[in-house]
Short mmCIF file of C-alpha atoms in Angstrom, two decimals:
data_model
loop_
_atom_site.label_atom_id
_atom_site.label_comp_id
_atom_site.label_asym_id
_atom_site.label_seq_id
_atom_site.Cartn_x
_atom_site.Cartn_y
_atom_site.Cartn_z
CA MET Y 1 0.02 0.03 0.02
CA PRO Y 2 1.39 3.43 -0.89
CA PHE Y 3 2.21 5.86 1.84
CA SER Y 4 -0.26 8.83 2.44
CA ALA Y 5 0.20 12.46 2.23
CA VAL Y 6 -2.19 15.22 3.33
CA LEU Y 7 -1.95 17.95 0.76
CA ASP Y 8 -2.29 21.39 2.32
CA ALA Y 9 -4.40 24.05 0.36
CA CYS Y 10 -1.37 26.08 -0.51
CA VAL Y 11 0.05 23.29 -2.71
CA LEU Y 12 -3.24 22.57 -4.38
CA TYR Y 13 -4.24 25.96 -5.82
CA PRO Y 14 -1.03 26.67 -8.06
CA ASN Y 15 -2.11 24.94 -11.41
CA ALA Y 16 1.22 23.36 -12.30
CA LEU Y 17 1.97 22.12 -8.76
CA ARG Y 18 -1.41 20.68 -8.30
CA ASP Y 19 -1.28 18.90 -11.66
CA THR Y 20 2.11 17.29 -10.92
CA LEU Y 21 1.05 16.25 -7.25
CA LEU Y 22 -2.12 14.79 -8.42
CA ARG Y 23 -0.79 13.06 -11.58
CA ILE Y 24 1.80 11.28 -9.27
CA ALA Y 25 -0.96 10.09 -7.04
CA GLU Y 26 -2.92 9.04 -10.10
CA ALA Y 27 0.10 6.92 -10.91
CA GLY Y 28 -0.25 4.98 -7.58
CA ILE Y 29 2.90 6.45 -6.08
CA TYR Y 30 1.26 7.75 -2.98
CA GLN Y 31 -2.30 8.16 -1.57
CA PRO Y 32 -3.42 11.81 -1.33
CA LEU Y 33 -5.50 12.96 1.66
CA TRP Y 34 -7.45 16.27 2.49
CA SER Y 35 -10.46 17.42 4.30
CA ASP Y 36 -13.40 19.42 3.21
CA LYS Y 37 -12.01 22.33 5.00
CA ILE Y 38 -8.82 22.22 3.01
CA LEU Y 39 -10.83 21.96 -0.36
CA GLU Y 40 -12.90 24.98 0.78
CA GLU Y 41 -9.76 26.90 1.26
CA VAL Y 42 -8.50 25.86 -2.21
CA HIS Y 43 -11.99 26.98 -3.74
CA GLY Y 44 -11.79 30.26 -2.02
CA VAL Y 45 -8.32 31.08 -3.52
CA LEU Y 46 -9.29 29.84 -6.85
CA GLU Y 47 -12.45 31.91 -6.88
CA ARG Y 48 -10.59 35.12 -5.82
CA LYS Y 49 -8.12 34.41 -8.67
CA GLY Y 50 -10.96 34.12 -11.18
CA ARG Y 51 -10.33 30.55 -11.85
CA ARG Y 52 -12.89 27.68 -12.43
CA ALA Y 53 -13.17 26.94 -8.66
CA ASP Y 54 -16.11 24.82 -8.82
CA TYR Y 55 -14.94 22.73 -11.74
CA VAL Y 56 -11.46 22.21 -10.25
CA ILE Y 57 -12.90 20.96 -6.78
CA GLU Y 58 -15.32 18.77 -8.50
CA CYS Y 59 -12.61 17.10 -10.57
CA ILE Y 60 -10.43 16.47 -7.57
CA ARG Y 61 -13.28 14.95 -5.77
CA GLN Y 62 -14.13 12.67 -8.49
CA ALA Y 63 -10.63 11.61 -9.33
CA PHE Y 64 -9.89 10.69 -5.69
CA PRO Y 65 -13.13 9.67 -3.82
CA ASP Y 66 -11.04 7.98 -1.06
CA ALA Y 67 -8.95 11.04 -0.24
CA LEU Y 68 -11.48 12.72 1.83
CA VAL Y 69 -10.70 12.56 5.65
CA HIS Y 70 -13.76 12.64 7.88
CA GLY Y 71 -13.84 13.03 11.70
CA TRP Y 72 -10.91 15.17 12.23
CA GLU Y 73 -12.92 18.14 13.92
CA ASN Y 74 -12.82 16.78 17.31
CA LEU Y 75 -8.84 16.51 17.24
CA GLU Y 76 -8.34 20.18 16.07
CA GLY Y 77 -8.43 21.62 19.48
CA SER Y 78 -5.75 19.32 20.85
CA MET Y 79 -3.15 20.23 17.97
CA THR Y 80 -0.39 22.56 19.04
CA ASN Y 81 0.76 23.96 15.77
CA HIS Y 82 -0.28 27.31 14.21
CA PRO Y 83 -3.97 27.77 15.02
CA LYS Y 84 -4.86 28.44 11.45
CA ASP Y 85 -3.32 25.15 10.29
CA ARG Y 86 -4.41 22.96 13.07
CA HIS Y 87 -7.18 21.61 11.03
CA VAL Y 88 -4.59 20.15 8.59
CA LEU Y 89 -2.61 18.45 11.29
CA ALA Y 90 -5.92 17.10 12.74
CA ALA Y 91 -6.82 15.73 9.26
CA ALA Y 92 -3.34 14.13 9.04
CA VAL Y 93 -3.74 12.43 12.36
CA ARG Y 94 -7.32 11.19 11.73
CA GLY Y 95 -6.29 9.94 8.25
CA HIS Y 96 -3.11 8.24 9.45
CA ALA Y 97 -0.98 10.18 6.96
CA ASP Y 98 2.63 9.65 6.73
CA VAL Y 99 3.40 13.20 5.48
CA ILE Y 100 1.99 16.68 5.34
CA VAL Y 101 2.80 18.60 2.10
CA THR Y 102 2.80 22.39 2.69
CA MET Y 103 4.53 25.49 1.96
CA ASN Y 104 4.01 26.71 5.40
CA LEU Y 105 6.55 24.72 7.32
CA LYS Y 106 6.97 27.27 10.04
CA ASP Y 107 3.29 26.56 10.96
CA PHE Y 108 4.17 23.02 11.83
CA PRO Y 109 7.06 23.16 14.33
CA ALA Y 110 8.83 19.74 15.17
CA SER Y 111 7.21 19.98 18.71
CA SER Y 112 3.75 19.92 17.28
CA VAL Y 113 4.25 16.64 15.43
CA GLU Y 114 6.41 14.99 17.98
CA GLY Y 115 5.15 11.38 18.60
CA LEU Y 116 2.68 11.56 15.84
CA ASP Y 117 4.82 9.68 13.29
CA ILE Y 118 4.12 12.41 10.70
CA GLU Y 119 6.64 14.28 8.54
CA VAL Y 120 6.10 17.88 7.35
CA GLN Y 121 7.70 18.44 3.88
CA HIS Y 122 7.84 21.35 1.47
CA PRO Y 123 6.42 20.25 -2.07
CA ASP Y 124 9.89 20.59 -3.48
CA THR Y 125 11.21 18.12 -0.84
CA PHE Y 126 8.32 15.74 -1.47
CA LEU Y 127 8.80 15.82 -5.20
CA CYS Y 128 12.60 15.25 -4.81
CA TYR Y 129 11.75 12.18 -2.58
CA GLU Y 130 9.39 10.86 -5.32
CA LEU Y 131 11.95 11.30 -8.06
CA GLU Y 132 14.56 9.35 -6.18
CA HIS Y 133 12.34 6.48 -5.26
CA ALA Y 134 10.28 6.24 -8.61
CA PRO Y 135 12.30 8.20 -11.21
CA TYR Y 136 10.77 6.64 -14.44
CA ALA Y 137 7.27 7.04 -13.09
CA ILE Y 138 7.96 10.62 -12.30
CA MET Y 139 9.32 11.19 -15.68
CA GLN Y 140 6.29 9.59 -17.27
CA VAL Y 141 4.12 11.97 -15.31
CA LEU Y 142 6.12 15.08 -16.49
CA PHE Y 143 6.06 13.94 -20.17
CA GLU Y 144 2.18 13.27 -20.06
CA GLN Y 145 1.76 16.55 -18.17
CA ALA Y 146 3.49 18.37 -20.92
CA GLU Y 147 1.83 16.37 -23.63
CA ASP Y 148 -1.54 17.11 -22.36
CA THR Y 149 -1.24 20.83 -22.46
CA GLY Y 150 -1.93 20.81 -26.03
CA LYS Y 151 -5.30 19.09 -25.46
CA GLN Y 152 -6.46 21.85 -23.32
CA GLY Y 153 -6.65 24.69 -25.74
CA ARG Y 154 -3.19 25.95 -24.59
CA PRO Y 155 0.21 26.09 -26.45
CA GLN Y 156 1.97 22.76 -26.33
CA LEU Y 157 4.44 22.68 -23.64
CA THR Y 158 7.75 20.84 -23.39
CA VAL Y 159 8.90 19.17 -20.20
CA HIS Y 160 11.33 22.01 -19.63
CA ASP Y 161 8.14 24.44 -19.82
CA VAL Y 162 6.56 22.34 -17.19
CA LEU Y 163 9.67 22.54 -15.10
CA ASP Y 164 9.71 26.34 -15.39
CA GLU Y 165 6.14 26.35 -14.26
CA LEU Y 166 7.08 24.27 -11.19
CA VAL Y 167 10.01 26.52 -10.39
CA ARG Y 168 7.73 29.31 -10.06
CA CYS Y 169 5.74 27.22 -7.64
CA GLY Y 170 8.72 26.74 -5.49
CA ALA Y 171 9.91 23.39 -6.70
CA LYS Y 172 13.28 24.72 -7.76
CA GLU Y 173 15.54 21.71 -6.64
CA PHE Y 174 13.20 19.16 -8.11
CA ALA Y 175 13.29 20.90 -11.43
CA HIS Y 176 17.01 21.03 -11.23
CA GLN Y 177 17.23 17.26 -10.58
CA VAL Y 178 14.94 16.49 -13.45
CA ARG Y 179 17.02 18.70 -15.77
CA GLN Y 180 20.02 16.71 -14.76
CA TRP Y 181 18.40 13.50 -15.65
CA LEU Y 182 17.38 14.83 -18.94
CA ALA Y 183 20.80 16.27 -19.59
CA GLU Y 184 22.42 12.85 -18.72
CA SER Y 185 20.01 10.78 -20.70
CA ASP Y 186 18.68 10.66 -24.25
CA GLU Y 187 15.38 12.73 -23.88
CA ALA Y 188 13.58 10.67 -26.67
CA ASP Y 189 14.56 7.39 -25.17
CA LEU Y 190 13.88 8.38 -21.66
CA ALA Y 191 10.41 9.50 -22.82
CA ALA Y 192 10.00 6.07 -24.46
CA ARG Y 193 11.08 4.27 -21.38
CA SER Y 194 8.96 6.36 -19.25
CA ARG Y 195 5.70 5.33 -21.11
CA PRO Y 196 3.77 2.40 -19.62
CA THR Y 197 4.03 -0.90 -21.73
CA GLU Y 198 0.92 -2.35 -23.00
#
């Protein structure tokens, strides 16, 4: 069974980062988790930015019906991290998550997760870990992510374009490591090896 990760709202509203994280989950590399409150926060940010909030949240819910954590509310008051993010830690505890993926590391001090067997990781760190442990699966995700942009009425992106977007989302080291992979490999061969076999 893959390990599980609560995705904080802050890693779900940047389009490129959300797309990469959820595609990796679709590949079965990890089990994503969130609560209704996390998705409400994502919806609010997307709505303020003029994006298709209802559509995005509905797609997330339909793609990952088992990701929703219930019954976290009665744990929130006992959490000791930053008050605005206690609901995230409570969901992680209730959902037996292995990791919380968040930009807001300072809101989850080590003392707040001591004894809970939960790691708190920046998305850049999380993605680097995935790349180290499942490199060809991650490469497949990135090639497909780039290829699919042409199907969405957008200009066709390359993998390097996707990496540029991820850098803007804070995944600088991950992008650097992927570029190293590409530089050391034949890109066409790597793309072929990254595709699933029939």
